CSV table of C-alpha atoms and ligand atoms in Angstrom, one decimal:
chain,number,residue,atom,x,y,z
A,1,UNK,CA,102.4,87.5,113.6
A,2,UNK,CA,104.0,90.4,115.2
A,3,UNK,CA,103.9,93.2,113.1
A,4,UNK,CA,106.0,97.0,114.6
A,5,UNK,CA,104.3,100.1,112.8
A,6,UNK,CA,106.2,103.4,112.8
A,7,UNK,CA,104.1,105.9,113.1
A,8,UNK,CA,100.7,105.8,114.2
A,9,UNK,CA,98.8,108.2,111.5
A,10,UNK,CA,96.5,107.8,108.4
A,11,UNK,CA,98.4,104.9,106.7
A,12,UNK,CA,99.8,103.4,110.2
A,13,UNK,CA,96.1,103.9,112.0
A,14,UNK,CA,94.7,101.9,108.9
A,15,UNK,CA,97.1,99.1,108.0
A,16,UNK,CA,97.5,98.0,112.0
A,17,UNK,CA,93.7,98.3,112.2
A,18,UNK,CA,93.3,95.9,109.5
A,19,UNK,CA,95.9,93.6,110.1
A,20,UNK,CA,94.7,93.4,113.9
A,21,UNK,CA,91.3,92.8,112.5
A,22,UNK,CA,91.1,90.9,109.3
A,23,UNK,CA,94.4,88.7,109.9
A,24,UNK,CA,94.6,88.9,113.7
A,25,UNK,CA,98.2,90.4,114.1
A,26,UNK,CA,99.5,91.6,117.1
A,27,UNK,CA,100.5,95.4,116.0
A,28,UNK,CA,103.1,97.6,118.2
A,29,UNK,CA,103.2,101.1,116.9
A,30,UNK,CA,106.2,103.0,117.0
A,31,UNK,CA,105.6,106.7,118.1
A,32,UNK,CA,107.4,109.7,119.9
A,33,UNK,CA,104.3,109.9,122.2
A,34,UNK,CA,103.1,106.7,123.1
A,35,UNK,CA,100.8,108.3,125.7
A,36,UNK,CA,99.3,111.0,123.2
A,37,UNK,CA,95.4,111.3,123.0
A,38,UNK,CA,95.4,110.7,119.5
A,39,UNK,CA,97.4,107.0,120.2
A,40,UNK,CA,95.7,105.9,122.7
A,41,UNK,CA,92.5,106.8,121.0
A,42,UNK,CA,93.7,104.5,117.9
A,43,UNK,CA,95.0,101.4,120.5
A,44,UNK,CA,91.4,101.5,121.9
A,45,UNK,CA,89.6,101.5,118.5
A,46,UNK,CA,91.9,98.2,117.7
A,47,UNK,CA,91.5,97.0,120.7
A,48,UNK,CA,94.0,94.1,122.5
A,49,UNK,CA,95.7,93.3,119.7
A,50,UNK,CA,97.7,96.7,119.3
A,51,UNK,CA,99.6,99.1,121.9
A,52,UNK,CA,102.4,101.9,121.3
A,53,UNK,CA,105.9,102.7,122.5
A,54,UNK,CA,109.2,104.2,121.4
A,55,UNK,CA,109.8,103.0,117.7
A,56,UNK,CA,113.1,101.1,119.3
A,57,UNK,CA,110.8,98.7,121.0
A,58,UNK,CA,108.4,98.0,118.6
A,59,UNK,CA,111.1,97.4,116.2
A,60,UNK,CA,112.9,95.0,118.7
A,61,UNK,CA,109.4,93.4,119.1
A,62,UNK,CA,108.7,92.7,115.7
A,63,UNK,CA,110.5,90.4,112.5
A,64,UNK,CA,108.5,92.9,110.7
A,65,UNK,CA,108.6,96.4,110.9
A,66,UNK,CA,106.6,98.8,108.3
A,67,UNK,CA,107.7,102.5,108.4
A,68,UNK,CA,104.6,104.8,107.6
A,69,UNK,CA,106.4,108.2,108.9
A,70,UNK,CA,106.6,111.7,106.9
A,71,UNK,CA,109.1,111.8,104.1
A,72,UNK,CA,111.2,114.1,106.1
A,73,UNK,CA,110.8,112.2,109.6
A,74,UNK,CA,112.1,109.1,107.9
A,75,UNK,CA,115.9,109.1,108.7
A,76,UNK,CA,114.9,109.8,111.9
A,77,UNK,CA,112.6,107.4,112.8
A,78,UNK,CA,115.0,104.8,111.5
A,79,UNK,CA,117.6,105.8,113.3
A,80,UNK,CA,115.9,106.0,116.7
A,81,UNK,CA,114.4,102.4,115.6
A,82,UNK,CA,117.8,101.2,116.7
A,83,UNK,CA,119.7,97.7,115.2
A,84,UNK,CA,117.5,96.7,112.6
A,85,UNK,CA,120.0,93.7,111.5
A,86,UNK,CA,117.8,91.1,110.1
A,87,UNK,CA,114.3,92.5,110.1
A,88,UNK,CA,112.3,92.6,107.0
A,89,UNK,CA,111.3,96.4,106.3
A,90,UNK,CA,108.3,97.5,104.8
A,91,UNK,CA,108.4,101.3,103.3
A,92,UNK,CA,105.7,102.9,102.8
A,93,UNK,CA,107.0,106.8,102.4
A,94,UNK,CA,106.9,109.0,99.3
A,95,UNK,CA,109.5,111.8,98.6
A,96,UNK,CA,107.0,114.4,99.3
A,97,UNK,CA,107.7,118.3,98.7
A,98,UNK,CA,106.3,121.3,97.8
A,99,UNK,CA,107.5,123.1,94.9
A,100,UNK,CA,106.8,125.4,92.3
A,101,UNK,CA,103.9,123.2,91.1
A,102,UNK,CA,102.4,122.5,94.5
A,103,UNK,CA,103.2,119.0,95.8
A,104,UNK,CA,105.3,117.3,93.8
A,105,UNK,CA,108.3,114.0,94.3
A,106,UNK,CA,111.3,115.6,95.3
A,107,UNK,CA,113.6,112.9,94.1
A,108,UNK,CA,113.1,110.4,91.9
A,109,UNK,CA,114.6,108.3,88.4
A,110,UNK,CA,118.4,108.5,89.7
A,111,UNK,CA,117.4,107.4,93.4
A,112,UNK,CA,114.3,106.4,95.8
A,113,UNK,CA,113.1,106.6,99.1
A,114,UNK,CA,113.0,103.0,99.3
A,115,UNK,CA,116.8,102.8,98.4
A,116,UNK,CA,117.7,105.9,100.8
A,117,UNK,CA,115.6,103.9,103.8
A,118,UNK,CA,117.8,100.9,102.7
A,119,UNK,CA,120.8,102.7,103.0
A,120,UNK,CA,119.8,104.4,106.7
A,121,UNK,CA,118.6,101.1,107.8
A,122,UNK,CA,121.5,99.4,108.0
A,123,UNK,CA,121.3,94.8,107.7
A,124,UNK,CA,117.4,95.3,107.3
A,125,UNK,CA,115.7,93.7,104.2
A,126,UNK,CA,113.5,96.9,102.7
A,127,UNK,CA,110.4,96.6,100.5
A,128,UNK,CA,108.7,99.1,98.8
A,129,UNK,CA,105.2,99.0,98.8
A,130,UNK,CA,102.2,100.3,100.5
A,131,UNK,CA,102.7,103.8,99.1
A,132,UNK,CA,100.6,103.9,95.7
A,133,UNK,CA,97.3,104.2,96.7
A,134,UNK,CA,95.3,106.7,99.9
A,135,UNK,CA,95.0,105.0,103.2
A,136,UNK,CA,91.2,104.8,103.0
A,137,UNK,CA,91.9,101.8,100.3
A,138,UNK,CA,94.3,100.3,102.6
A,139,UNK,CA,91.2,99.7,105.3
A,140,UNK,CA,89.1,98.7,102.1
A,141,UNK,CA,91.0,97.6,98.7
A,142,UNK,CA,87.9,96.0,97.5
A,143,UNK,CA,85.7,98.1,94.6
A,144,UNK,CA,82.6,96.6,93.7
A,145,UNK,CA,84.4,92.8,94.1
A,146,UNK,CA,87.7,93.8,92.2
A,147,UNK,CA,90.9,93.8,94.5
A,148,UNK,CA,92.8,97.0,93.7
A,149,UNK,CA,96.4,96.2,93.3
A,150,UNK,CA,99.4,96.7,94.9
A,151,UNK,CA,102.9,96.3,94.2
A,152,UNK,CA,106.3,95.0,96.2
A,153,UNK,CA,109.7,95.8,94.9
A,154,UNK,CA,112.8,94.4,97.2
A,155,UNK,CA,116.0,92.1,96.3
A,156,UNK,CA,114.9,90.0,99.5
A,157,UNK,CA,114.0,86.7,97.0
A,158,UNK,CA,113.8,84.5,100.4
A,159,UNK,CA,111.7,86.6,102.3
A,160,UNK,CA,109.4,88.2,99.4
A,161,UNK,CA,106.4,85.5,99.2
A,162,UNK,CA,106.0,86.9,103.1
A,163,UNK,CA,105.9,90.3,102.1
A,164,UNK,CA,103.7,89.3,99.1
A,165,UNK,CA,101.3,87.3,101.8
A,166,UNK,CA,101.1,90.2,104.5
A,167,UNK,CA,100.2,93.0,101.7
A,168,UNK,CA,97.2,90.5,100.5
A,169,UNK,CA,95.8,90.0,104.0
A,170,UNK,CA,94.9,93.5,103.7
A,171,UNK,CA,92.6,92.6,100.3
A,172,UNK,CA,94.9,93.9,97.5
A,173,UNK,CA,95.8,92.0,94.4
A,174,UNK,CA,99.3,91.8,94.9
A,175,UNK,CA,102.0,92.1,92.3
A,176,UNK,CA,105.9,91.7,92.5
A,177,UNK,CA,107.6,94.9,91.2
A,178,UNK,CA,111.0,93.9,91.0
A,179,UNK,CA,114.1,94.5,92.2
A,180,UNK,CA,114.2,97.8,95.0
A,181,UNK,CA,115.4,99.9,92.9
A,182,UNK,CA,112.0,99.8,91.0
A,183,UNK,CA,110.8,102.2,94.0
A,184,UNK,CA,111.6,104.9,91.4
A,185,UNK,CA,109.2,103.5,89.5
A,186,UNK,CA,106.2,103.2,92.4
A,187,UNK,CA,107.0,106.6,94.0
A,188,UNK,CA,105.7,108.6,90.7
A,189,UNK,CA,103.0,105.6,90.5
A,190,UNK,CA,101.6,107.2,94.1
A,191,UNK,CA,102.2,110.7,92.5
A,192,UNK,CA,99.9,110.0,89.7
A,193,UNK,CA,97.4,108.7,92.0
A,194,UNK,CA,98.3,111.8,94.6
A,195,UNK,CA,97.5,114.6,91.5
A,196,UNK,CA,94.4,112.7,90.2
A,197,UNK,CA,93.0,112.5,93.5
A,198,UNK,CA,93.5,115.9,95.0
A,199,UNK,CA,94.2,118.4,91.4
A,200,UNK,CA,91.9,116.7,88.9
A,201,UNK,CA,89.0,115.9,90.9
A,202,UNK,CA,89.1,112.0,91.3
A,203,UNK,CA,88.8,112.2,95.1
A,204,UNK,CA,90.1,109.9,97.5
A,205,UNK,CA,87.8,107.1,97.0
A,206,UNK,CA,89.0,105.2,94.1
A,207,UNK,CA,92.5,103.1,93.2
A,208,UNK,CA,94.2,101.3,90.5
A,209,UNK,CA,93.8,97.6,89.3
A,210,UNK,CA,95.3,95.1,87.2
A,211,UNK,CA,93.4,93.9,84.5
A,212,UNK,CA,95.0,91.0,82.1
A,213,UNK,CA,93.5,88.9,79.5
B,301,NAP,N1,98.1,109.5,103.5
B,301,NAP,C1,98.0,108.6,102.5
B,301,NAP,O1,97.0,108.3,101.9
B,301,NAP,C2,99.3,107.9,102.1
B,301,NAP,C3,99.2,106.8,101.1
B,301,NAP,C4,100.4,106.1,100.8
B,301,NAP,C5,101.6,106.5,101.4
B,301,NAP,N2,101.7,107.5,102.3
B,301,NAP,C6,103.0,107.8,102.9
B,301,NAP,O2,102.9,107.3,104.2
B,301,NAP,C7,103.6,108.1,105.1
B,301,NAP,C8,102.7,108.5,106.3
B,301,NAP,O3,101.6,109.2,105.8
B,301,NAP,P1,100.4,109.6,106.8
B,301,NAP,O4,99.4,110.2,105.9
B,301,NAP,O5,100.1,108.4,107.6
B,301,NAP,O6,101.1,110.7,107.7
B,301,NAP,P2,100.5,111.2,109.1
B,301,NAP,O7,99.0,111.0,109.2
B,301,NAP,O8,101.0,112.6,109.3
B,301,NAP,O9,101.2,110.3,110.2
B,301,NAP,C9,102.5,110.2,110.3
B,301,NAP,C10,102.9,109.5,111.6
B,301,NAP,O10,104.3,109.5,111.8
B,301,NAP,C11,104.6,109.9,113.1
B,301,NAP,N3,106.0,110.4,113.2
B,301,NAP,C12,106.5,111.5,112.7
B,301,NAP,N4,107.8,111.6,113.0
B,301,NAP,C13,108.2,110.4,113.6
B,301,NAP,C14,109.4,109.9,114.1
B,301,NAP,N5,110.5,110.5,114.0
B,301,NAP,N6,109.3,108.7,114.7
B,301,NAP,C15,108.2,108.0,114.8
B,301,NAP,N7,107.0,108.4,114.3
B,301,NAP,C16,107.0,109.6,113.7
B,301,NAP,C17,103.6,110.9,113.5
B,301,NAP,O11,103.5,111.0,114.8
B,301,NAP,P3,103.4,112.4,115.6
B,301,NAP,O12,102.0,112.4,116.0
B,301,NAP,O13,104.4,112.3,116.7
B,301,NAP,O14,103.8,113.5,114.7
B,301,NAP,C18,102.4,110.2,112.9
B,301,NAP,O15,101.9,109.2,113.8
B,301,NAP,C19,104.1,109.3,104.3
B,301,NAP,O16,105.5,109.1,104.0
B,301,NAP,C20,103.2,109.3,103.1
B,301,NAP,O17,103.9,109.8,102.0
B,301,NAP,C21,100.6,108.2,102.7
């Protein structure tokens, strides 16, 4: 499958190395510097299943497109993405800002940032996932044989189960959150697991799963 990834950082550098390498994806990043040491650095460490170029044409490249930008670089990076009519989006941003309390959501319960990216990216079909646990689980979801989970919240019925199916070639449990407005829900989610890893001493290396009986 080809897969565009905006933004080439922590979470884009580890979700297109694993789908290169455990699913054998082609993976175009989207970046404002395609030729920047720290991209090319990445493309080699993938190897010749991934390369970089404006986000436009990794977006026209792909059917899937997952946006792993800053909070406030999102509208931007969707906008430059171009016509996104038709593509299935993947979101993996939180609402990040600093206020009184250190880092904290800076919106949340009336609205998302999935529902905002689905209102900037005009005709695309946006999911919200990807954003509740650290990158470093992303490259490795698996603790001591249990499959941490993940969730995927969209209104895309038709085009969900592939969501569902990319997000589990990674190694999470999988788990359908809904509708997209239940982003409001999964952006505190990733804040509880963003204060318990780097205010109460839980560290990076360590992620929620679903237990049922
Ligand atoms: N870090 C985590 O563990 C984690 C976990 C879950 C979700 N998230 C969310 O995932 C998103 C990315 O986090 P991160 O830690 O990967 O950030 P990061 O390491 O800072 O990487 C962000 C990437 O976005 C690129 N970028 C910035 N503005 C852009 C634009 N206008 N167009 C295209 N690319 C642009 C940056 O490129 P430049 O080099 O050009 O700046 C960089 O490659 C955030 O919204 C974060 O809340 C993070």
């Amino acid at each position: 499958m080809k897969l565009a990834i905006i933004g080439a950082g922590n979470v884009g550098g580890a979700l297109g190395t694993a789908w290169a390498q455990k699913a054998g994806h082609e993976i175009f990043f989207g970046v404002r510097d395609p030729k920047s040491d720290k991209t090319q650095s990445l493309l080699r460490a993938i190897g010749p299943k991934a390369r970089a170029g404006t986000p436009a044409e990794a977006a026209a490249s792909a059917d899937i497109v997952v946006l792993a930008t800053p909070w406030p670089a999102a509208e931007a990076a969707i906008r430059s993405m171009g016509n996104l009519k038709g593509k299935i989006l993947l979101d993996s941003t939180n609402p990040l800002a600093m206020g009184p309390d250190g880092l904290g959501l800076e919106i949340g319960h009336g609205i998302s940032a999935g529902e905002k990216v689905q209102g900037w990216a005009a005709g695309a079909s946006v999911f919200k996932t990807l954003n509740t646990t650290g990158f470093g689980n992303m490259a490795n979801p698996v603790f001591k044989g249990v499959k941490s989970v993940m969730f995927v919240a969209g209104d895309d019925a038709a085009n969900k189960p592939k969501v569902i199916d990319l997000v589990g070639q990674l190694g999470f449990e999988v788990v359908d959150a809904g509708p997209l407005r239940n982003a409001r829900l999964l952006e505190p989610h990733a804040m509880l697991w963003i204060d318990l890893a780097l205010k109460r001493g839980l560290g990076r290396d360590w992620a929620f799963a679903l237990v049922t009986r």
